[in-house]
C-alpha cells in the first residue's frame, strides 16, 4: 500500500476542529511564488498549481522510468498547501484578495534530493513543453504553531482563526507572524468536487511564548 503522509502524520494533517499546539519539523517542498487573487481564472495561483503537480507527479512516477531515485518508496502525493501574506497586514485580510502574496507548495518525501528535484523539473518542462523555471526546492522550518481544522468555505476562515488566537492567549502564547513565519493553509479537499460547506482546510499560525 502506498505511503500516505496524511495518515502517517495525522498530527500535521488531520487536527481536530478545535485549536491545538504543534511543533512542526523542517520539511522540503516543491514551491512556486506568486501574487494576486487565487480565484482569478488565469492568475498566477492557478498557474502555480499546474507547475507544482507537474513536478510532483514526475517524481512519483519516476519508478516507471529510467531514473532510479535512491530510497524511493511508493506514496500518495501530499496535499496542496499555501503560505500567504499581504504587505502591511499581520495575518490575512480576506476582503482584499488582490493583495495576496503566496508560496504555493507540495511536500516532498525525504528521499528526494536537490539533484532529483532538478531532474524532475527538467523532465516536466520537456514533457509538457512549458517553462518550469519558477519552481524551486524550498525548505521551511515552521516550528511552534497553533492549528485547527476549518470546515467550510475559505471566506469563513476568520472565525476559525479567531478561535485559534483566543486559545493561544489562554495558553500563554502569542501570535508570531513575521516575514519568515507565515499564515499556512493545507487543502484536504478538492475544491472542484466538494461543496463549499464541506471543504476541509488545516489552518496554522506561528506562535511564541507570551
Coordinates of C-alpha atoms in Angstrom, one line a residue:
X1 CA 0.0 0.0 0.0
X2 CA 1.3 3.5 -0.9
X3 CA 2.6 5.6 2.0
X4 CA 0.1 8.3 2.8
X5 CA 1.6 11.3 4.6
X6 CA -1.9 12.4 5.8
X7 CA -2.5 9.1 7.6
X8 CA 1.1 8.6 8.8
X9 CA 1.5 12.1 10.2
X10 CA -2.0 12.9 11.5
X11 CA -0.7 15.4 13.9
X12 CA 0.2 17.7 11.0
X13 CA -2.6 16.9 8.5
X14 CA -5.6 15.8 10.5
X15 CA -6.1 18.0 13.5
X16 CA -9.4 18.3 15.3
X17 CA -11.9 21.1 14.7
X18 CA -10.7 22.8 17.8
X19 CA -7.3 24.6 18.2
X20 CA -4.2 22.7 19.4
X21 CA -0.5 23.5 19.6
X22 CA 2.0 21.6 17.4
X23 CA 5.8 21.7 16.8
X24 CA 6.4 21.2 13.1
X25 CA 9.8 20.0 12.0
X26 CA 11.7 21.2 8.9
X27 CA 10.2 19.9 5.6
X28 CA 11.2 20.1 2.0
X29 CA 8.7 21.3 -0.6
X30 CA 8.2 21.9 -4.3
X31 CA 7.3 25.6 -4.3
X32 CA 6.1 28.4 -6.6
X33 CA 5.8 32.0 -5.5
X34 CA 3.2 34.5 -6.8
X35 CA 0.8 37.3 -6.2
X36 CA -2.9 38.1 -6.7
X37 CA -6.4 36.8 -6.0
X38 CA -6.3 33.0 -6.1
X39 CA -9.8 32.9 -7.7
X40 CA -8.6 34.8 -10.8
X41 CA -9.2 32.4 -13.7
X42 CA -5.8 32.9 -15.4
X43 CA -4.0 34.2 -12.4
X44 CA -0.6 33.3 -11.0
X45 CA -2.1 31.0 -8.4
X46 CA -3.8 28.7 -11.0
X47 CA -0.6 28.6 -13.0
X48 CA 1.5 27.8 -9.9
X49 CA -0.7 24.8 -9.1
X50 CA -0.2 23.3 -12.6
X51 CA 3.6 23.6 -12.2
X52 CA 3.6 22.1 -8.7
X53 CA 1.6 19.0 -9.8
X54 CA 3.7 18.6 -12.9
X55 CA 6.9 18.2 -10.8
X56 CA 5.1 16.2 -8.1
X57 CA 3.8 13.5 -10.4
X58 CA 7.1 13.3 -12.3
X59 CA 8.8 12.4 -9.1
X60 CA 6.1 9.9 -8.1
X61 CA 6.0 8.2 -11.5
X62 CA 9.8 8.0 -11.7
X63 CA 9.5 4.4 -10.6
X64 CA 8.3 3.6 -14.2
X65 CA 11.2 5.2 -16.0
X66 CA 14.9 5.1 -16.2
X67 CA 15.6 7.4 -13.2
X68 CA 16.0 5.3 -10.1
X69 CA 15.8 7.6 -7.1
X70 CA 17.7 6.2 -4.1
X71 CA 15.4 5.3 -1.2
X72 CA 12.3 5.6 -3.3
X73 CA 9.1 4.2 -1.9
X74 CA 5.6 4.4 -3.4
X75 CA 3.5 7.2 -1.9
X76 CA 0.4 9.3 -2.3
X77 CA 1.2 12.8 -3.4
X78 CA 0.8 15.0 -0.3
X79 CA -1.9 17.7 -0.3
X80 CA -1.5 21.2 -1.8
X81 CA -0.5 23.8 0.8
X82 CA 0.0 27.5 0.8
X83 CA 1.8 30.2 2.8
X84 CA 0.0 33.5 2.5
X85 CA 0.7 37.1 3.4
X86 CA -0.2 40.7 2.4
X87 CA 2.2 43.7 2.7
X88 CA 1.5 45.7 5.9
X89 CA -1.0 43.1 7.2
X90 CA -0.4 40.8 10.1
X91 CA -2.4 37.7 9.2
X92 CA -4.9 37.8 6.3
X93 CA -7.3 40.4 5.1
X94 CA -9.9 38.3 3.2
X95 CA -11.6 41.5 1.8
X96 CA -8.6 42.3 -0.3
X97 CA -7.6 39.1 -2.0
X98 CA -6.0 41.0 -4.9
X99 CA -3.1 42.0 -2.5
X100 CA -2.3 38.4 -1.6
X101 CA 1.3 37.1 -2.0
X102 CA 1.9 33.4 -1.7
X103 CA 4.2 30.5 -1.7
X104 CA 2.2 27.5 -3.0
X105 CA 3.8 24.2 -2.1
X106 CA 3.6 20.4 -2.2
X107 CA 5.6 18.4 0.3
X108 CA 8.5 16.3 -0.9
X109 CA 9.3 12.9 0.5
X110 CA 12.6 12.9 2.4
X111 CA 14.3 10.7 -0.2
X112 CA 14.1 13.4 -2.8
X113 CA 17.4 15.3 -3.1
X114 CA 18.0 18.6 -4.8
X115 CA 19.5 16.7 -7.7
X116 CA 16.4 14.5 -8.0
X117 CA 14.3 17.7 -7.9
X118 CA 16.2 19.3 -10.7
X119 CA 15.9 16.2 -12.8
X120 CA 12.1 16.1 -12.3
X121 CA 11.7 19.8 -13.1
X122 CA 13.7 19.4 -16.3
X123 CA 11.6 16.3 -17.2
X124 CA 8.3 18.0 -16.6
X125 CA 9.4 21.0 -18.7
X126 CA 10.5 18.8 -21.5
X127 CA 7.3 16.6 -21.5
X128 CA 4.8 19.4 -21.1
X129 CA 6.7 21.9 -23.3
X130 CA 6.3 24.6 -20.5
X131 CA 8.5 26.9 -18.6
X132 CA 9.2 25.5 -15.1
X133 CA 11.8 28.0 -14.1
X134 CA 9.6 29.4 -11.4
X135 CA 9.6 26.1 -9.5
X136 CA 12.0 25.9 -6.6
X137 CA 13.3 23.4 -4.0
X138 CA 12.1 25.0 -0.7
X139 CA 12.9 24.1 2.9
X140 CA 10.7 25.5 5.6
X141 CA 11.2 25.2 9.4
X142 CA 7.8 26.0 10.7
X143 CA 8.4 25.4 14.4
X144 CA 5.9 26.1 17.2
X145 CA 2.3 26.7 15.9
X146 CA -1.3 26.7 16.7
X147 CA -3.5 24.8 14.2
X148 CA -7.1 23.9 13.7
X149 CA -9.2 22.0 11.1
X150 CA -11.5 24.6 9.4
X151 CA -14.6 23.1 7.8
X152 CA -16.5 25.3 5.4
X153 CA -15.8 28.0 2.8
X154 CA -12.5 29.7 2.7
X155 CA -14.2 33.1 3.3
X156 CA -15.4 31.8 6.7
X157 CA -11.8 31.1 7.9
X158 CA -11.7 34.3 10.0
X159 CA -14.0 32.7 12.6
X160 CA -11.7 29.7 13.0
X161 CA -8.6 32.0 13.1
X162 CA -10.3 33.9 15.9
X163 CA -10.8 30.7 17.9
X164 CA -7.1 29.9 17.4
X165 CA -5.9 33.3 18.6
X166 CA -8.2 33.1 21.7
X167 CA -6.9 29.7 22.5
X168 CA -3.2 30.6 22.4
X169 CA -3.8 33.7 24.6
X170 CA -5.4 31.4 27.2
X171 CA -2.4 29.0 27.0
X172 CA 0.2 31.7 27.5
X173 CA 1.3 32.2 23.9
X174 CA 1.1 35.0 21.3
X175 CA 1.0 35.2 17.6
X176 CA 4.4 35.3 15.9
X177 CA 3.6 36.1 12.2
X178 CA 6.7 37.7 10.6
X179 CA 8.3 37.9 7.2
X180 CA 9.7 34.4 7.7
X181 CA 6.8 32.8 9.7
X182 CA 3.6 32.9 7.7
X183 CA -0.1 32.1 7.7
X184 CA -0.3 28.5 6.5
X185 CA -3.2 26.5 4.9
X186 CA -3.3 22.8 3.9
X187 CA -6.1 21.9 1.5
X188 CA -7.5 18.4 2.2
X189 CA -10.5 18.8 -0.2
X190 CA -10.7 19.1 -4.0
X191 CA -12.5 22.4 -4.4
X192 CA -13.7 21.2 -7.8
X193 CA -15.6 18.3 -6.3
X194 CA -16.5 19.4 -2.8
X195 CA -19.4 21.6 -1.7
X196 CA -18.1 24.8 0.0
X197 CA -19.7 23.9 3.3
X198 CA -17.8 20.6 3.4
X199 CA -14.3 21.9 2.4
X200 CA -11.6 20.8 4.9
X201 CA -8.6 23.1 5.4
X202 CA -5.9 22.9 8.1
X203 CA -5.2 26.5 9.3
X204 CA -1.8 27.1 11.0
X205 CA -0.3 30.2 12.6
X206 CA 3.2 30.5 14.1
X207 CA 3.3 31.3 17.9
X208 CA 5.8 32.0 20.7
X209 CA 5.6 32.3 24.5
X210 CA 3.9 35.4 25.6

